[in-house]
Amino acid sequence: MAFVLKQNDTSPSISAILKDSAGAVIDLSSASVVFHMKAIGASTLKVDASVSVTDPENGAIQYDWVSGDTDTPGTYYAEFQVTYTDGSVESFPNTENLVVTIIPELG
């Protein structure tokens, strides 16, 4: 899965339906979700922020970019990390990384 936007853009948001490996949606009721994004080859996260759970029973989430998230052009890996009520943690997608590409703005 890939997502492309221009430097300093804060739209469009990233929306997703989280599903397990069998294709069943993940129930996010009472779970918390964060968005992680890191430049390929970097050792620190560029983004580590809470995600809106827009429809918990159907696994729907949305991350709204904020100023500073997209200020540096490059290619990044990203994931959504879910923490369930029992404290267990699961990352999505869990078979690959989401790729975010930020293209330099013109001016």
JSON list of C-alpha atoms in Angstrom, two decimals:
[
{"chain": "A", "resi": 1, "resn": "MET", "atom": "CA", "xyz": [0.00, 0.00, 0.00]},
{"chain": "A", "resi": 2, "resn": "ALA", "atom": "CA", "xyz": [1.40, 3.41, -0.95]},
{"chain": "A", "resi": 3, "resn": "PHE", "atom": "CA", "xyz": [0.44, 6.98, -0.16]},
{"chain": "A", "resi": 4, "resn": "VAL", "atom": "CA", "xyz": [1.84, 10.06, -1.95]},
{"chain": "A", "resi": 5, "resn": "LEU", "atom": "CA", "xyz": [1.54, 13.73, -1.09]},
{"chain": "A", "resi": 6, "resn": "LYS", "atom": "CA", "xyz": [3.49, 16.94, -1.54]},
{"chain": "A", "resi": 7, "resn": "GLN", "atom": "CA", "xyz": [5.77, 18.59, 0.98]},
{"chain": "A", "resi": 8, "resn": "ASN", "atom": "CA", "xyz": [3.87, 20.55, 3.67]},
{"chain": "A", "resi": 9, "resn": "ASP", "atom": "CA", "xyz": [0.46, 19.23, 2.55]},
{"chain": "A", "resi": 10, "resn": "THR", "atom": "CA", "xyz": [-1.90, 18.19, 5.35]},
{"chain": "A", "resi": 11, "resn": "SER", "atom": "CA", "xyz": [-4.59, 16.75, 3.10]},
{"chain": "A", "resi": 12, "resn": "PRO", "atom": "CA", "xyz": [-5.77, 14.16, 2.28]},
{"chain": "A", "resi": 13, "resn": "SER", "atom": "CA", "xyz": [-5.92, 12.22, 5.52]},
{"chain": "A", "resi": 14, "resn": "ILE", "atom": "CA", "xyz": [-4.93, 8.56, 5.63]},
{"chain": "A", "resi": 15, "resn": "SER", "atom": "CA", "xyz": [-8.00, 6.37, 6.18]},
{"chain": "A", "resi": 16, "resn": "ALA", "atom": "CA", "xyz": [-8.01, 2.60, 6.51]},
{"chain": "A", "resi": 17, "resn": "ILE", "atom": "CA", "xyz": [-10.05, -0.41, 7.56]},
{"chain": "A", "resi": 18, "resn": "LEU", "atom": "CA", "xyz": [-7.86, -2.64, 9.73]},
{"chain": "A", "resi": 19, "resn": "LYS", "atom": "CA", "xyz": [-8.22, -6.36, 8.96]},
{"chain": "A", "resi": 20, "resn": "ASP", "atom": "CA", "xyz": [-6.56, -9.51, 10.24]},
{"chain": "A", "resi": 21, "resn": "SER", "atom": "CA", "xyz": [-4.68, -11.95, 8.01]},
{"chain": "A", "resi": 22, "resn": "ALA", "atom": "CA", "xyz": [-7.94, -13.80, 7.24]},
{"chain": "A", "resi": 23, "resn": "GLY", "atom": "CA", "xyz": [-9.58, -10.58, 6.03]},
{"chain": "A", "resi": 24, "resn": "ALA", "atom": "CA", "xyz": [-11.86, -10.06, 9.04]},
{"chain": "A", "resi": 25, "resn": "VAL", "atom": "CA", "xyz": [-12.15, -6.50, 10.30]},
{"chain": "A", "resi": 26, "resn": "ILE", "atom": "CA", "xyz": [-10.54, -5.73, 13.64]},
{"chain": "A", "resi": 27, "resn": "ASP", "atom": "CA", "xyz": [-12.92, -4.58, 16.39]},
{"chain": "A", "resi": 28, "resn": "LEU", "atom": "CA", "xyz": [-11.30, -1.47, 17.84]},
{"chain": "A", "resi": 29, "resn": "SER", "atom": "CA", "xyz": [-13.84, -0.93, 20.60]},
{"chain": "A", "resi": 30, "resn": "SER", "atom": "CA", "xyz": [-11.90, 0.26, 23.67]},
{"chain": "A", "resi": 31, "resn": "ALA", "atom": "CA", "xyz": [-8.60, -0.02, 21.77]},
{"chain": "A", "resi": 32, "resn": "SER", "atom": "CA", "xyz": [-6.19, 2.84, 21.11]},
{"chain": "A", "resi": 33, "resn": "VAL", "atom": "CA", "xyz": [-4.41, 3.38, 17.81]},
{"chain": "A", "resi": 34, "resn": "VAL", "atom": "CA", "xyz": [-1.29, 5.37, 16.94]},
{"chain": "A", "resi": 35, "resn": "PHE", "atom": "CA", "xyz": [0.32, 6.19, 13.60]},
{"chain": "A", "resi": 36, "resn": "HIS", "atom": "CA", "xyz": [4.08, 5.70, 13.25]},
{"chain": "A", "resi": 37, "resn": "MET", "atom": "CA", "xyz": [6.09, 7.02, 10.31]},
{"chain": "A", "resi": 38, "resn": "LYS", "atom": "CA", "xyz": [9.86, 6.83, 9.90]},
{"chain": "A", "resi": 39, "resn": "ALA", "atom": "CA", "xyz": [12.14, 7.75, 7.00]},
{"chain": "A", "resi": 40, "resn": "ILE", "atom": "CA", "xyz": [13.65, 4.69, 5.38]},
{"chain": "A", "resi": 41, "resn": "GLY", "atom": "CA", "xyz": [17.05, 4.15, 7.03]},
{"chain": "A", "resi": 42, "resn": "ALA", "atom": "CA", "xyz": [16.29, 6.49, 9.95]},
{"chain": "A", "resi": 43, "resn": "SER", "atom": "CA", "xyz": [16.47, 5.39, 13.57]},
{"chain": "A", "resi": 44, "resn": "THR", "atom": "CA", "xyz": [13.81, 7.75, 14.97]},
{"chain": "A", "resi": 45, "resn": "LEU", "atom": "CA", "xyz": [10.16, 8.23, 14.17]},
{"chain": "A", "resi": 46, "resn": "LYS", "atom": "CA", "xyz": [9.08, 11.29, 12.20]},
{"chain": "A", "resi": 47, "resn": "VAL", "atom": "CA", "xyz": [5.47, 10.84, 13.37]},
{"chain": "A", "resi": 48, "resn": "ASP", "atom": "CA", "xyz": [4.20, 9.14, 16.53]},
{"chain": "A", "resi": 49, "resn": "ALA", "atom": "CA", "xyz": [0.63, 10.34, 16.97]},
{"chain": "A", "resi": 50, "resn": "SER", "atom": "CA", "xyz": [-2.86, 9.24, 17.98]},
{"chain": "A", "resi": 51, "resn": "VAL", "atom": "CA", "xyz": [-5.31, 8.15, 15.31]},
{"chain": "A", "resi": 52, "resn": "SER", "atom": "CA", "xyz": [-9.07, 8.77, 15.20]},
{"chain": "A", "resi": 53, "resn": "VAL", "atom": "CA", "xyz": [-11.09, 5.57, 15.40]},
{"chain": "A", "resi": 54, "resn": "THR", "atom": "CA", "xyz": [-14.03, 6.55, 13.21]},
{"chain": "A", "resi": 55, "resn": "ASP", "atom": "CA", "xyz": [-16.02, 3.28, 13.32]},
{"chain": "A", "resi": 56, "resn": "PRO", "atom": "CA", "xyz": [-14.65, 0.95, 16.02]},
{"chain": "A", "resi": 57, "resn": "GLU", "atom": "CA", "xyz": [-16.80, -2.12, 15.24]},
{"chain": "A", "resi": 58, "resn": "ASN", "atom": "CA", "xyz": [-15.76, -2.00, 11.59]},
{"chain": "A", "resi": 59, "resn": "GLY", "atom": "CA", "xyz": [-12.05, -1.30, 12.14]},
{"chain": "A", "resi": 60, "resn": "ALA", "atom": "CA", "xyz": [-12.18, 2.17, 10.55]},
{"chain": "A", "resi": 61, "resn": "ILE", "atom": "CA", "xyz": [-9.45, 4.67, 11.40]},
{"chain": "A", "resi": 62, "resn": "GLN", "atom": "CA", "xyz": [-8.17, 8.03, 10.13]},
{"chain": "A", "resi": 63, "resn": "TYR", "atom": "CA", "xyz": [-4.96, 9.96, 10.61]},
{"chain": "A", "resi": 64, "resn": "ASP", "atom": "CA", "xyz": [-5.09, 13.71, 9.96]},
{"chain": "A", "resi": 65, "resn": "TRP", "atom": "CA", "xyz": [-1.70, 15.18, 9.09]},
{"chain": "A", "resi": 66, "resn": "VAL", "atom": "CA", "xyz": [-0.50, 18.11, 11.19]},
{"chain": "A", "resi": 67, "resn": "SER", "atom": "CA", "xyz": [2.07, 20.81, 10.47]},
{"chain": "A", "resi": 68, "resn": "GLY", "atom": "CA", "xyz": [5.56, 19.31, 10.48]},
{"chain": "A", "resi": 69, "resn": "ASP", "atom": "CA", "xyz": [4.50, 15.77, 9.52]},
{"chain": "A", "resi": 70, "resn": "THR", "atom": "CA", "xyz": [5.18, 16.33, 5.82]},
{"chain": "A", "resi": 71, "resn": "ASP", "atom": "CA", "xyz": [7.85, 19.07, 5.86]},
{"chain": "A", "resi": 72, "resn": "THR", "atom": "CA", "xyz": [10.70, 16.79, 4.75]},
{"chain": "A", "resi": 73, "resn": "PRO", "atom": "CA", "xyz": [10.56, 15.20, 1.28]},
{"chain": "A", "resi": 74, "resn": "GLY", "atom": "CA", "xyz": [11.48, 11.54, 1.11]},
{"chain": "A", "resi": 75, "resn": "THR", "atom": "CA", "xyz": [10.21, 8.00, 1.35]},
{"chain": "A", "resi": 76, "resn": "TYR", "atom": "CA", "xyz": [8.92, 6.72, 4.67]},
{"chain": "A", "resi": 77, "resn": "TYR", "atom": "CA", "xyz": [7.62, 3.49, 6.16]},
{"chain": "A", "resi": 78, "resn": "ALA", "atom": "CA", "xyz": [4.46, 3.77, 8.22]},
{"chain": "A", "resi": 79, "resn": "GLU", "atom": "CA", "xyz": [2.17, 1.60, 10.33]},
{"chain": "A", "resi": 80, "resn": "PHE", "atom": "CA", "xyz": [-0.85, 1.76, 12.59]},
{"chain": "A", "resi": 81, "resn": "GLN", "atom": "CA", "xyz": [-0.21, 0.28, 16.03]},
{"chain": "A", "resi": 82, "resn": "VAL", "atom": "CA", "xyz": [-3.22, -0.96, 18.00]},
{"chain": "A", "resi": 83, "resn": "THR", "atom": "CA", "xyz": [-3.15, -1.45, 21.76]},
{"chain": "A", "resi": 84, "resn": "TYR", "atom": "CA", "xyz": [-6.03, -3.62, 22.96]},
{"chain": "A", "resi": 85, "resn": "THR", "atom": "CA", "xyz": [-7.68, -3.43, 26.39]},
{"chain": "A", "resi": 86, "resn": "ASP", "atom": "CA", "xyz": [-5.66, -6.43, 27.62]},
{"chain": "A", "resi": 87, "resn": "GLY", "atom": "CA", "xyz": [-2.43, -4.55, 26.83]},
{"chain": "A", "resi": 88, "resn": "SER", "atom": "CA", "xyz": [-1.50, -6.60, 23.78]},
{"chain": "A", "resi": 89, "resn": "VAL", "atom": "CA", "xyz": [-0.16, -4.73, 20.75]},
{"chain": "A", "resi": 90, "resn": "GLU", "atom": "CA", "xyz": [-0.63, -5.44, 17.03]},
{"chain": "A", "resi": 91, "resn": "SER", "atom": "CA", "xyz": [0.65, -3.45, 14.04]},
{"chain": "A", "resi": 92, "resn": "PHE", "atom": "CA", "xyz": [-1.08, -2.99, 10.68]},
{"chain": "A", "resi": 93, "resn": "PRO", "atom": "CA", "xyz": [-0.37, -3.72, 7.96]},
{"chain": "A", "resi": 94, "resn": "ASN", "atom": "CA", "xyz": [1.38, -6.72, 9.48]},
{"chain": "A", "resi": 95, "resn": "THR", "atom": "CA", "xyz": [2.70, -8.33, 6.29]},
{"chain": "A", "resi": 96, "resn": "GLU", "atom": "CA", "xyz": [4.42, -5.25, 4.85]},
{"chain": "A", "resi": 97, "resn": "ASN", "atom": "CA", "xyz": [5.02, -1.58, 5.56]},
{"chain": "A", "resi": 98, "resn": "LEU", "atom": "CA", "xyz": [2.80, 1.21, 4.34]},
{"chain": "A", "resi": 99, "resn": "VAL", "atom": "CA", "xyz": [4.97, 3.41, 2.09]},
{"chain": "A", "resi": 100, "resn": "VAL", "atom": "CA", "xyz": [4.51, 7.18, 2.29]},
{"chain": "A", "resi": 101, "resn": "THR", "atom": "CA", "xyz": [6.26, 9.33, -0.30]},
{"chain": "A", "resi": 102, "resn": "ILE", "atom": "CA", "xyz": [6.55, 13.08, 0.20]},
{"chain": "A", "resi": 103, "resn": "ILE", "atom": "CA", "xyz": [7.40, 14.90, -3.03]},
{"chain": "A", "resi": 104, "resn": "PRO", "atom": "CA", "xyz": [9.16, 18.31, -2.85]},
{"chain": "A", "resi": 105, "resn": "GLU", "atom": "CA", "xyz": [6.88, 21.30, -3.31]},
{"chain": "A", "resi": 106, "resn": "LEU", "atom": "CA", "xyz": [7.64, 23.78, -6.09]},
{"chain": "A", "resi": 107, "resn": "GLY", "atom": "CA", "xyz": [7.86, 26.93, -4.05]}
]
